[in-house]
Short mmCIF file of C-alpha atoms in Angstrom, two decimals:
data_model
loop_
_atom_site.label_atom_id
_atom_site.label_comp_id
_atom_site.label_asym_id
_atom_site.label_seq_id
_atom_site.Cartn_x
_atom_site.Cartn_y
_atom_site.Cartn_z
CA MET A 288 -33.46 0.05 -56.04
CA ASN A 289 -34.75 -0.58 -52.22
CA THR A 290 -32.59 -2.55 -50.32
CA SER A 291 -34.19 -5.25 -48.22
CA SER A 292 -33.32 -5.29 -44.24
CA SER A 293 -31.78 -8.59 -44.86
CA ASP A 294 -29.05 -7.14 -47.22
CA GLN A 295 -27.89 -4.54 -44.39
CA HIS A 296 -25.04 -4.96 -42.58
CA PRO A 297 -25.57 -6.30 -39.35
CA LYS A 298 -24.36 -3.00 -37.40
CA GLN A 299 -26.65 -1.07 -40.07
CA LYS A 300 -29.64 -2.76 -39.05
CA TRP A 301 -29.01 -2.58 -35.64
CA GLU A 302 -28.37 1.05 -35.56
CA LYS A 303 -32.06 1.63 -37.08
CA ASP A 304 -33.24 -0.63 -34.60
CA VAL A 305 -31.65 1.67 -31.96
CA GLU A 306 -32.90 4.65 -33.56
CA LYS A 307 -36.72 3.20 -33.55
CA THR A 308 -36.42 1.86 -29.57
CA THR A 309 -35.13 4.80 -28.35
CA GLU A 310 -37.84 7.36 -30.11
CA ARG A 311 -40.59 4.87 -27.65
CA PHE A 312 -38.00 4.54 -24.88
CA PRO A 313 -35.47 7.34 -24.68
CA GLU A 314 -32.09 6.31 -23.12
CA ARG A 315 -31.58 7.16 -19.09
CA LYS A 316 -29.07 10.05 -19.99
CA LYS A 317 -28.15 11.90 -22.93
CA ALA A 318 -24.53 10.58 -22.71
CA PHE A 319 -22.76 8.15 -20.24
CA HIS A 320 -19.39 8.52 -18.83
CA THR A 321 -16.93 6.60 -16.11
CA SER A 322 -16.31 8.44 -12.85
CA SER A 323 -12.89 9.86 -14.74
CA GLU A 324 -15.07 11.39 -17.31
CA ILE A 325 -14.37 8.57 -19.95
CA PRO A 326 -17.46 8.12 -22.46
CA VAL A 327 -19.55 4.70 -22.49
CA GLU A 328 -20.32 4.14 -25.83
CA ARG A 329 -23.47 2.22 -26.54
CA LEU A 330 -21.95 -0.61 -28.15
CA TYR A 331 -18.12 -2.01 -28.20
CA THR A 332 -17.00 -3.78 -31.14
CA PRO A 333 -14.02 -4.80 -32.34
CA GLU A 334 -13.65 -1.54 -34.11
CA GLN A 335 -12.44 -0.32 -30.59
CA MET A 336 -9.81 -2.50 -30.59
CA ASP A 337 -5.78 -1.75 -30.77
CA GLU A 338 -4.44 -3.03 -34.20
CA ASP A 339 -1.63 -4.52 -31.62
CA TYR A 340 -4.15 -6.22 -29.21
CA ILE A 341 -2.39 -9.48 -28.84
CA GLU A 342 1.10 -7.41 -28.33
CA GLU A 343 -0.43 -5.17 -26.05
CA ILE A 344 -2.29 -7.40 -23.41
CA GLY A 345 0.19 -10.19 -23.93
CA PHE A 346 -0.08 -13.23 -21.69
CA PRO A 347 -0.29 -13.65 -17.69
CA GLY A 348 3.39 -13.61 -16.17
CA GLN A 349 4.75 -12.19 -19.53
CA TYR A 350 5.73 -8.61 -20.32
CA PRO A 351 3.96 -6.14 -20.24
CA TYR A 352 1.38 -8.03 -17.39
CA THR A 353 -1.54 -6.49 -18.51
CA ARG A 354 -3.20 -9.91 -18.03
CA GLY A 355 -1.28 -10.49 -14.61
CA ILE A 356 1.97 -10.82 -12.82
CA GLN A 357 1.96 -14.43 -12.58
CA PRO A 358 1.57 -17.13 -15.14
CA THR A 359 -1.18 -19.02 -13.24
CA MET A 360 -2.71 -16.23 -11.10
CA TYR A 361 -5.31 -17.53 -8.65
CA ARG A 362 -5.41 -21.21 -10.05
CA SER A 363 -2.21 -21.60 -8.38
CA ARG A 364 -2.77 -19.41 -5.18
CA TYR A 365 -5.37 -17.30 -3.68
CA TRP A 366 -4.73 -13.40 -3.40
CA THR A 367 -3.62 -12.67 0.49
CA MET A 368 -6.43 -11.73 2.60
CA ARG A 369 -5.19 -9.08 4.40
CA GLN A 370 -7.89 -7.34 6.81
CA TYR A 371 -6.84 -3.82 7.86
CA ALA A 372 -7.35 -3.75 11.70
CA GLY A 373 -6.15 -1.48 14.72
CA PHE A 374 -7.73 0.02 17.54
CA GLY A 375 -7.02 1.00 21.52
CA SER A 376 -4.11 -0.57 23.00
CA ALA A 377 -1.79 -3.16 21.76
CA GLU A 378 -3.09 -6.04 23.70
CA GLU A 379 -7.25 -5.27 22.24
CA THR A 380 -5.44 -5.23 18.91
CA ASN A 381 -3.47 -8.29 18.98
CA GLU A 382 -6.77 -9.75 20.44
CA ARG A 383 -8.53 -8.93 17.04
CA PHE A 384 -5.59 -9.94 14.79
CA ARG A 385 -5.66 -13.54 16.45
CA TYR A 386 -9.46 -13.88 15.64
CA LEU A 387 -8.94 -12.89 12.37
CA LEU A 388 -5.94 -15.23 11.74
CA LYS A 389 -8.29 -17.85 13.15
CA GLN A 390 -11.12 -17.13 10.74
CA GLY A 391 -8.60 -17.70 8.04
CA GLN A 392 -7.28 -14.51 7.16
CA THR A 393 -3.90 -14.98 5.36
CA GLY A 394 -1.93 -11.75 6.53
CA LEU A 395 -1.60 -8.74 8.90
CA SER A 396 -2.51 -5.24 8.16
CA VAL A 397 -1.79 -2.47 10.93
CA ALA A 398 -3.55 0.50 11.17
CA PHE A 399 -2.12 3.11 13.66
CA ASP A 400 -3.56 5.82 15.69
CA LEU A 401 -3.08 9.36 14.40
CA PRO A 402 -0.16 10.32 17.24
CA THR A 403 1.88 7.31 15.91
CA GLN A 404 1.20 8.19 12.66
CA ILE A 405 2.53 11.58 12.74
CA GLY A 406 5.65 10.99 15.60
CA TYR A 407 3.72 11.87 18.53
CA ASP A 408 3.80 9.60 22.22
CA SER A 409 0.46 9.40 24.09
CA ASP A 410 1.35 11.57 26.80
CA ASP A 411 2.14 14.28 24.42
CA PRO A 412 -0.14 17.45 24.35
CA MET A 413 -0.63 16.95 20.93
CA ALA A 414 -2.16 13.38 21.05
CA ASP A 415 -4.58 14.71 23.83
CA GLY A 416 -7.87 12.86 22.77
CA GLU A 417 -6.72 10.96 19.88
CA VAL A 418 -4.92 8.05 21.74
CA GLY A 419 -5.92 4.64 20.06
CA LYS A 420 -9.12 6.21 18.41
CA VAL A 421 -8.26 5.38 14.74
CA GLY A 422 -5.85 2.80 14.82
CA VAL A 423 -3.82 1.26 17.59
CA ALA A 424 -1.31 3.31 20.04
CA ILE A 425 2.28 2.33 19.57
CA ASP A 426 5.04 4.29 21.44
CA SER A 427 7.86 2.11 22.20
CA LEU A 428 9.08 -1.44 21.65
CA LYS A 429 7.09 -2.88 24.27
CA ASP A 430 3.71 -1.81 22.66
CA MET A 431 5.15 -3.34 19.68
CA GLU A 432 5.78 -6.69 21.68
CA GLN A 433 2.43 -6.93 22.89
CA LEU A 434 0.81 -6.15 19.66
CA PHE A 435 2.58 -9.49 18.08
CA ASP A 436 2.40 -11.34 21.00
CA GLN A 437 1.65 -15.17 20.12
CA ILE A 438 2.00 -14.14 16.24
CA PRO A 439 5.16 -16.11 14.82
CA LEU A 440 6.53 -13.13 12.38
CA ASP A 441 8.34 -15.96 10.52
CA LYS A 442 5.00 -17.63 9.41
CA VAL A 443 2.73 -13.91 8.93
CA SER A 444 3.39 -11.30 6.44
CA THR A 445 2.88 -7.87 8.18
CA SER A 446 1.87 -4.43 6.19
CA MET A 447 2.08 -1.23 8.15
CA THR A 448 -0.20 1.89 7.26
CA ILE A 449 2.84 4.36 8.69
CA ASN A 450 4.34 7.01 6.69
CA ALA A 451 6.50 9.97 8.36
CA PRO A 452 7.91 7.45 10.99
CA ALA A 453 7.74 4.50 9.20
CA SER A 454 11.18 3.79 10.01
CA ILE A 455 10.65 3.76 13.45
CA LEU A 456 7.83 1.57 13.30
CA LEU A 457 9.79 -0.65 10.64
CA ALA A 458 12.88 -0.75 13.38
CA MET A 459 10.44 -2.10 15.85
CA TYR A 460 9.09 -4.65 13.76
CA ILE A 461 12.95 -5.95 13.20
CA ALA A 462 13.63 -5.71 17.00
CA VAL A 463 10.11 -7.85 17.66
CA GLY A 464 11.14 -10.39 15.02
CA GLU A 465 14.93 -10.78 16.84
CA LYS A 466 12.80 -11.20 19.98
CA GLN A 467 10.98 -13.83 18.49
CA GLY A 468 14.09 -15.59 17.05
CA VAL A 469 13.21 -14.41 13.55
CA ALA A 470 16.36 -13.23 11.63
CA PRO A 471 15.57 -9.86 9.71
CA GLU A 472 16.33 -11.47 6.28
CA LYS A 473 13.17 -13.95 7.18
CA LEU A 474 10.58 -11.41 7.73
CA THR A 475 8.04 -10.53 5.31
CA GLY A 476 5.78 -7.69 4.51
CA THR A 477 5.13 -4.30 3.57
CA ILE A 478 5.36 -0.51 5.22
CA GLN A 479 3.69 2.02 3.12
CA ASN A 480 6.44 4.44 3.58
CA ASP A 481 4.74 6.80 0.58
CA ILE A 482 5.21 10.31 1.93
CA LEU A 483 4.41 12.07 -1.43
CA LYS A 484 0.72 11.00 -1.10
CA GLU A 485 0.75 12.63 2.25
CA TYR A 486 1.55 15.78 0.92
CA ILE A 487 -0.99 15.30 -1.90
CA ALA A 488 -3.91 13.67 -0.10
CA ARG A 489 -3.72 12.38 3.45
CA GLY A 490 -1.88 14.83 5.53
CA THR A 491 0.20 12.54 8.20
CA TYR A 492 3.81 14.35 7.45
CA ILE A 493 6.10 15.13 9.61
CA TYR A 494 9.25 16.66 7.61
CA PRO A 495 9.72 18.62 4.58
CA PRO A 496 9.86 16.63 1.03
CA LYS A 497 13.67 16.86 0.87
CA PRO A 498 14.54 14.90 3.98
CA SER A 499 11.59 12.80 3.86
CA MET A 500 12.73 11.49 0.75
CA ARG A 501 16.44 10.81 2.15
CA LEU A 502 14.33 8.73 4.77
CA ILE A 503 12.79 6.43 2.14
CA THR A 504 15.91 5.90 0.34
CA ASP A 505 17.88 4.90 3.63
CA ILE A 506 15.27 2.58 4.03
CA PHE A 507 15.55 1.13 0.62
CA GLY A 508 19.39 0.66 1.06
CA TYR A 509 18.94 -0.68 4.45
CA CYS A 510 16.21 -3.21 3.80
CA GLN A 511 18.22 -4.30 0.46
CA GLU A 512 21.12 -5.41 2.97
CA HIS A 513 19.27 -6.67 5.81
CA LEU A 514 15.60 -7.36 4.72
CA PRO A 515 15.58 -8.93 1.24
CA LYS A 516 11.96 -10.23 1.32
CA PHE A 517 10.51 -6.96 3.07
CA ASN A 518 8.74 -4.58 0.79
CA THR A 519 10.20 -1.08 1.18
CA ILE A 520 7.20 1.06 -0.18
CA SER A 521 3.66 0.77 -0.78
CA ILE A 522 3.08 3.55 -3.02
CA SER A 523 -0.17 4.30 -2.70
CA GLY A 524 -3.24 5.36 -5.09
CA TYR A 525 -5.62 4.72 -2.09
CA HIS A 526 -5.72 7.95 -0.23
CA ILE A 527 -5.28 9.63 -3.86
CA ARG A 528 -8.54 8.12 -4.50
CA GLU A 529 -10.28 8.83 -1.04
CA ALA A 530 -9.26 12.52 -1.48
CA GLY A 531 -11.79 12.60 -4.53
CA SER A 532 -9.79 11.84 -7.74
CA THR A 533 -10.95 9.92 -10.46
CA ALA A 534 -9.89 6.36 -11.39
CA VAL A 535 -7.40 8.00 -14.20
CA GLN A 536 -5.86 10.62 -11.97
CA GLU A 537 -5.46 7.64 -9.08
CA VAL A 538 -2.88 5.91 -11.66
CA ALA A 539 -1.29 8.62 -13.14
CA PHE A 540 -0.39 10.40 -9.68
CA THR A 541 0.65 7.07 -7.93
CA ILE A 542 2.81 6.25 -10.74
CA ALA A 543 4.15 9.75 -10.90
CA ASN A 544 4.82 9.27 -7.34
CA GLY A 545 6.64 5.67 -7.69
CA MET A 546 8.98 7.25 -10.61
CA ALA A 547 10.08 10.02 -8.08
CA TYR A 548 11.03 7.48 -5.55
CA VAL A 549 12.71 5.29 -8.47
CA ASP A 550 14.65 8.65 -9.47
CA ALA A 551 15.66 9.44 -5.58
CA ALA A 552 16.98 6.32 -5.01
CA ILE A 553 18.90 6.45 -8.23
CA GLU A 554 20.20 9.67 -7.31
CA ALA A 555 21.34 8.28 -3.93
CA GLY A 556 23.20 5.52 -5.64
CA LEU A 557 21.36 2.42 -5.63
CA GLU A 558 20.90 0.16 -8.56
CA VAL A 559 17.30 0.29 -10.12
CA ASP A 560 17.22 -3.53 -10.22
CA GLN A 561 18.61 -3.86 -6.95
CA PHE A 562 15.44 -2.19 -5.25
CA ALA A 563 12.88 -2.00 -7.80
CA PRO A 564 11.73 -5.59 -7.07
CA ARG A 565 10.91 -4.84 -3.44
CA LEU A 566 8.59 -1.60 -4.85
CA ALA A 567 5.05 -2.40 -3.90
CA PHE A 568 1.52 -0.54 -4.83
CA PHE A 569 -1.69 0.34 -3.27
CA PHE A 570 -4.73 0.77 -4.95
CA ASN A 571 -8.93 2.01 -4.09
CA ALA A 572 -11.64 -0.31 -5.45
CA HIS A 573 -14.72 1.54 -6.28
CA ASN A 574 -17.74 1.11 -7.69
CA GLN A 575 -17.73 1.22 -11.19
CA PHE A 576 -16.76 -2.39 -11.75
CA PHE A 577 -15.62 -2.51 -15.38
CA GLU A 578 -13.32 0.89 -14.85
CA GLU A 579 -12.23 -0.25 -11.83
CA ALA A 580 -11.09 -3.49 -13.12
CA ALA A 581 -9.43 -1.80 -16.16
CA LYS A 582 -7.55 0.47 -14.35
CA PHE A 583 -5.76 -2.34 -12.36
CA ARG A 584 -4.78 -3.60 -15.73
CA ALA A 585 -3.90 -0.36 -17.32
CA ALA A 586 -1.57 0.37 -14.12
CA ARG A 587 0.28 -2.96 -14.74
CA ARG A 588 0.86 -2.11 -18.29
CA MET A 589 2.07 1.36 -17.62
CA TRP A 590 4.49 0.58 -14.92
CA ALA A 591 5.96 -2.10 -16.84
CA LYS A 592 7.18 -0.08 -19.86
CA ILE A 593 8.10 2.67 -17.96
CA MET A 594 10.25 0.50 -15.45
CA LYS A 595 11.83 -1.46 -18.65
CA GLU A 596 12.11 1.41 -21.33
CA HIS A 597 12.37 4.55 -19.29
CA TYR A 598 14.77 3.16 -16.69
CA GLY A 599 16.08 0.37 -18.46
CA ALA A 600 15.72 -2.07 -15.71
CA GLU A 601 16.56 -5.64 -16.94
CA ASN A 602 15.23 -8.16 -14.15
CA PRO A 603 11.74 -8.71 -14.94
CA LYS A 604 10.99 -8.38 -11.69
CA SER A 605 11.72 -4.77 -11.59
CA TRP A 606 8.87 -4.64 -14.41
CA LYS A 607 6.14 -6.06 -12.19
CA LEU A 608 3.48 -3.95 -10.43
CA ARG A 609 2.21 -5.52 -7.29
CA PHE A 610 -0.36 -4.49 -5.83
CA HIS A 611 -2.60 -4.63 -2.47
CA THR A 612 -6.45 -3.29 -2.88
CA GLN A 613 -8.31 -1.91 -0.33
CA THR A 614 -12.43 -1.41 -1.05
CA GLY A 615 -13.29 2.44 -1.13
CA GLY A 616 -14.11 4.15 2.16
CA SER A 617 -15.37 7.13 0.53
CA THR A 618 -18.02 5.22 -0.84
CA LEU A 619 -19.61 3.93 2.35
CA THR A 620 -22.67 5.71 3.41
CA ALA A 621 -23.60 6.15 7.18
CA GLN A 622 -27.23 5.55 5.80
CA GLN A 623 -28.23 1.88 5.66
CA PRO A 624 -25.37 0.46 6.68
CA ASP A 625 -25.87 -2.93 5.31
CA ASN A 626 -26.01 -1.56 1.80
CA ASN A 627 -21.91 -1.38 2.27
CA ILE A 628 -22.05 -5.22 1.99
CA VAL A 629 -22.71 -5.04 -1.66
CA ARG A 630 -20.67 -2.28 -2.62
CA VAL A 631 -17.83 -3.77 -0.96
CA THR A 632 -18.67 -7.20 -2.68
CA LEU A 633 -18.93 -5.65 -5.81
CA GLN A 634 -15.42 -3.70 -5.41
CA ALA A 635 -13.70 -6.63 -4.32
CA LEU A 636 -14.76 -8.44 -7.07
CA ALA A 637 -13.27 -5.97 -9.31
CA ALA A 638 -9.80 -6.09 -7.69
CA VAL A 639 -9.90 -9.80 -8.14
CA MET A 640 -10.89 -9.62 -11.79
CA GLY A 641 -8.32 -6.74 -12.15
CA GLY A 642 -5.60 -9.09 -10.54
CA THR A 643 -4.53 -7.76 -6.98
CA GLN A 644 -2.07 -9.45 -5.19
CA SER A 645 -3.62 -8.97 -1.85
CA LEU A 646 -7.21 -7.35 -0.59
CA HIS A 647 -8.67 -5.36 2.46
CA THR A 648 -12.55 -5.44 2.38
CA ASN A 649 -14.11 -2.81 4.33
CA SER A 650 -16.92 -3.45 6.98
CA ARG A 651 -20.02 -2.25 6.63
CA ASP A 652 -20.26 -0.25 9.80
CA GLU A 653 -16.63 1.86 8.90
CA ALA A 654 -18.82 5.20 7.96
CA LEU A 655 -20.03 4.92 11.40
CA ALA A 656 -16.78 3.85 13.93
CA LEU A 657 -14.45 1.40 13.36
CA PRO A 658 -15.87 -1.75 12.87
CA THR A 659 -17.41 -4.49 15.19
CA GLU A 660 -15.74 -8.15 15.73
CA ASP A 661 -19.33 -9.53 13.58
CA SER A 662 -18.43 -6.62 10.69
CA ALA A 663 -14.89 -7.60 10.34
CA ARG A 664 -15.98 -11.26 10.09
CA ILE A 665 -18.79 -10.32 7.58
CA ALA A 666 -15.73 -8.57 5.16
CA LEU A 667 -13.51 -11.76 5.55
CA ARG A 668 -16.18 -14.12 4.77
CA THR A 669 -16.61 -11.60 1.63
CA GLN A 670 -13.33 -12.25 0.36
CA GLN A 671 -13.53 -16.18 1.36
CA ILE A 672 -16.86 -16.25 -0.90
CA ILE A 673 -15.68 -14.67 -3.82
CA ALA A 674 -12.40 -17.02 -3.63
CA ASN A 675 -14.26 -20.18 -2.75
CA GLU A 676 -17.58 -20.20 -4.18
CA SER A 677 -17.75 -17.70 -7.40
CA GLY A 678 -15.64 -19.56 -9.71
CA VAL A 679 -13.92 -16.11 -11.32
CA ALA A 680 -10.46 -17.54 -9.51
CA ASP A 681 -10.58 -20.14 -11.84
CA THR A 682 -9.26 -18.77 -15.13
CA ILE A 683 -6.80 -16.01 -15.34
CA ASP A 684 -7.87 -12.38 -16.49
CA PRO A 685 -11.61 -13.45 -17.43
CA LEU A 686 -12.53 -10.32 -18.62
CA ALA A 687 -9.92 -10.10 -21.29
CA GLY A 688 -10.93 -9.93 -24.47
CA SER A 689 -14.23 -7.70 -23.65
CA TYR A 690 -14.45 -4.95 -26.01
CA TYR A 691 -15.52 -2.59 -23.43
CA VAL A 692 -12.93 -3.38 -20.87
CA GLU A 693 -9.79 -3.61 -23.53
CA SER A 694 -11.00 -0.29 -24.62
CA LEU A 695 -11.31 1.30 -21.26
CA THR A 696 -8.14 -0.34 -20.25
CA ASP A 697 -6.59 1.64 -23.47
CA GLN A 698 -8.19 4.89 -22.82
CA ILE A 699 -7.33 4.75 -18.74
CA GLU A 700 -3.72 4.38 -20.19
CA LYS A 701 -3.85 6.99 -22.42
CA GLU A 702 -5.14 9.93 -20.10
CA ALA A 703 -2.93 8.70 -17.17
CA ASN A 704 -0.07 9.15 -19.55
CA ALA A 705 -1.22 12.35 -20.54
CA TYR A 706 -1.09 13.39 -16.62
CA LEU A 707 2.43 11.96 -16.50
CA ASP A 708 3.53 14.55 -19.36
CA ARG A 709 1.93 17.53 -17.42
CA ILE A 710 3.84 16.26 -14.18
CA LYS A 711 7.03 15.98 -16.38
CA GLU A 712 6.81 19.44 -17.53
CA PHE A 713 6.88 20.60 -13.64
CA GLY A 714 9.95 18.62 -13.35
CA GLY A 715 8.80 15.67 -11.77
CA ALA A 716 6.19 14.68 -8.56
CA VAL A 717 8.02 16.27 -5.77
CA GLN A 718 7.65 19.72 -7.71
CA ALA A 719 4.17 19.03 -8.57
CA VAL A 720 3.42 18.50 -4.85
CA GLU A 721 5.10 21.73 -4.49
CA GLU A 722 3.49 23.68 -6.83
CA GLY A 723 0.33 22.03 -5.70
CA TYR A 724 -0.76 20.93 -9.42
CA MET A 725 -2.05 17.22 -8.09
CA GLN A 726 -4.23 18.63 -4.89
CA ARG A 727 -6.01 21.50 -7.25
CA GLU A 728 -6.62 18.57 -9.72
CA ILE A 729 -7.78 16.11 -7.24
CA HIS A 730 -10.26 19.20 -5.64
CA LYS A 731 -11.78 19.89 -8.64
CA ALA A 732 -12.51 16.08 -9.42
CA ALA A 733 -14.03 15.84 -5.84
CA TYR A 734 -15.96 19.03 -6.23
CA ASP A 735 -17.63 17.76 -9.28
CA ALA A 736 -18.35 14.49 -8.05
CA GLN A 737 -20.16 16.12 -4.84
CA LYS A 738 -22.18 18.40 -7.42
CA ARG A 739 -23.31 15.26 -9.31
CA ILE A 740 -24.76 13.61 -6.02
CA GLU A 741 -26.08 16.29 -4.86
CA SER A 742 -28.02 17.09 -8.15
CA ASN A 743 -29.08 13.15 -7.89
CA GLU A 744 -27.22 13.10 -11.48
CA ASP A 745 -25.54 10.23 -9.96
CA ILE A 746 -27.35 7.82 -7.38
CA VAL A 747 -26.34 6.64 -3.91
CA VAL A 748 -28.82 4.59 -2.88
CA GLY A 749 -29.93 4.97 0.61
CA MET A 750 -28.31 8.44 0.99
CA ASN A 751 -30.09 10.64 -2.13
CA GLU A 752 -32.39 8.08 -3.20
CA TYR A 753 -34.54 5.20 -1.65
CA LYS A 754 -34.03 6.41 1.77
CA LEU A 755 -35.59 5.47 4.94
CA GLU A 756 -37.35 7.53 7.29
CA GLU A 757 -35.71 6.63 10.61
CA GLU A 758 -32.39 5.02 10.63
CA ILE A 759 -31.84 2.41 13.11
CA HIS A 760 -27.84 1.53 13.71
CA ALA A 761 -26.61 -1.76 15.57
CA ASP A 762 -24.33 -1.96 18.07
CA LEU A 763 -20.88 -0.13 17.27
CA LEU A 764 -17.58 -0.08 18.47
CA ARG A 765 -16.38 2.27 21.16
CA VAL A 766 -12.81 2.95 22.32
CA ASP A 767 -12.97 3.32 26.17
CA GLU A 768 -11.85 6.67 27.23
CA ALA A 769 -9.75 5.26 30.04
CA LEU A 770 -8.01 3.74 27.12
CA GLU A 771 -5.66 6.96 27.14
CA GLN A 772 -4.91 7.49 30.67
CA ALA A 773 -3.92 3.54 30.59
CA GLN A 774 -1.36 4.16 27.73
CA ILE A 775 0.07 7.05 28.94
CA LYS A 776 0.87 5.43 32.39
CA LYS A 777 2.73 2.20 30.39
CA THR A 778 4.62 4.75 28.51
CA GLN A 779 5.72 6.75 31.56
CA ASP A 780 6.83 2.92 33.27
CA VAL A 781 8.65 2.14 30.05
CA ARG A 782 10.72 5.67 30.55
CA SER A 783 11.14 5.02 34.03
CA SER A 784 12.83 1.52 33.99
CA ARG A 785 14.72 1.43 30.97
CA ASP A 786 18.39 2.49 30.50
CA GLN A 787 18.28 6.15 30.12
CA GLU A 788 22.09 6.63 29.34
CA SER A 789 21.62 3.87 26.85
CA VAL A 790 18.80 5.80 25.35
CA ASN A 791 20.44 9.35 25.13
CA HIS A 792 23.41 7.56 23.52
CA CYS A 793 21.65 6.28 20.90
CA LEU A 794 19.60 9.30 20.21
CA LYS A 795 23.01 11.07 20.33
CA ASN A 796 24.05 8.95 17.35
CA LEU A 797 21.05 9.30 15.52
CA ARG A 798 21.71 13.17 15.54
CA GLU A 799 24.97 12.71 14.05
CA ALA A 800 23.76 10.70 11.39
CA ALA A 801 21.09 12.90 10.65
CA LYS A 802 23.26 16.05 10.38
CA GLY A 803 25.23 14.22 7.76
CA LYS A 804 24.64 11.90 4.80
CA GLU A 805 24.96 8.40 6.76
CA ASN A 806 22.10 5.88 6.78
CA VAL A 807 19.65 6.61 9.85
CA MET A 808 18.16 3.17 10.18
CA PRO A 809 21.02 1.29 11.98
CA HIS A 810 20.56 4.30 14.86
CA ILE A 811 17.00 3.93 14.84
CA VAL A 812 17.30 0.22 15.15
CA ALA A 813 19.80 0.65 18.30
CA ALA A 814 17.36 3.20 19.59
CA VAL A 815 14.40 1.22 19.42
CA LYS A 816 15.85 -1.84 20.89
CA VAL A 817 16.39 0.54 24.30
CA TYR A 818 13.20 1.60 24.53
CA ALA A 819 13.66 4.81 23.09
CA THR A 820 9.87 5.76 21.81
CA VAL A 821 8.55 6.85 18.65
CA GLY A 822 8.18 10.66 19.93
CA GLU A 823 11.64 10.97 21.05
CA ILE A 824 13.08 9.26 17.86
CA ALA A 825 10.88 11.57 15.67
CA ASN A 826 11.37 14.67 17.70
CA VAL A 827 15.35 14.07 17.08
CA LEU A 828 14.73 14.27 13.32
CA ARG A 829 12.32 17.25 14.07
CA GLU A 830 15.19 19.04 15.26
CA GLU A 831 17.36 18.27 12.66
CA PHE A 832 15.17 18.35 9.69
CA GLY A 833 12.55 20.77 10.20
CA GLU A 834 8.53 19.95 10.04
CA TYR A 835 6.65 20.52 7.20
CA THR A 836 3.46 22.63 7.91
CA GLY A 837 2.25 23.19 4.24
CA MET A 838 1.96 25.04 1.50
#
């Protein structure tokens, strides 16, 4: 007996329609995958949904926070628009900060130059040719005072991308606040302070892992007592992704590092619910829109479960994964740079749909140089248009319930947990870093991605397809080469005018604390207040802790 098409189940009928259609119009690829090699099915239906769907995704502001950490999310307040900026001198960067704030930016984010990031003063031979190039040069409290001139630190939160010398720059921020009449307990912001990802992906480390972890827990302890509103660490997947990881690896390795910091703090005698509420995270946003939005949702759920079930945290604030997002620098192309505006818009939208707490949007020209003022303004306007004109902030977690997004969220969580199990076999993130495990996984993923681009399996518009014969680049930002000598003179003037006896006394006290187990932060704060420089303080710690030269 023949079964008419009307008697067929709709899915069976659709499958036959697909078979006929693909005979005439073959699909573009034999198989579709996300950037993490997660298979993308032709269609998603309730069959892919977890049986405990409602329990797994929950409600906004409720455990396990899949749908966001606040009950009303952006209906109450937009994410913080925190554009990353820093170049040349403290005066130049201060001018850019005040311009961005005037344009509607709601938080600051400081980019430091390479010498500052690795603890060298501008007049150190190691700093030659690098002063002020990839960020602002900060040598002493004098520079920090100029950086935040006319910017009230009790009204603006500041994020600082600084790691190995994070304790020094935080101390300077505290000192600037006090000079403005702002008590430390009123300061808000974040220091990155994530050294493990430096060994894995970024490279701006100074000291070996063990003393570096000690510095981090010293900061945790000091801020718990003196800076209760300040985020003591921004556990960063961003640079892991920039080094070439997949989305799954970004989540897994970031959370593994987070667990290592929690373990170190507990071992140092801190109670989990005392410091965990001030832990923050930092993620990347790449081009695969749905995978990125699902990644943020999966990371939130994973961290909540780990903090509650593994560490036994009782304070709901300890369960919440609060994160900043930056659009993907490695996705920007030098070719046809205006195309980057579109890429950044998609990435920013994914971050918002994934529930980010703050966001930096890259500028169109960053594959070529530091952003011009015009480019920085367009990047900020991108966020403002998403917030005010798109309507995506008017409802909470608008992608929830999508069969595809929920399936991706589950799959990313599953694969990231598999990585965590492997890292656990090494004894944790620190040991996995020392063994080079995470580095090897990232290198392989980066190599595979590059092969797909070179074979045109992955299309990058304007680079390997849809190319122009002649590229025309608009004006780019150039850092004046005379800046380096001016910065060196400023630092030397600071040294000649300060009370050297007080500097020597503070550095001696710091050395004694570093030799023992005393918290070094009070001594670093004392040293910066008498204008000891970044390099001088870092060198004391180099002499006591040693330098890490890699594996």
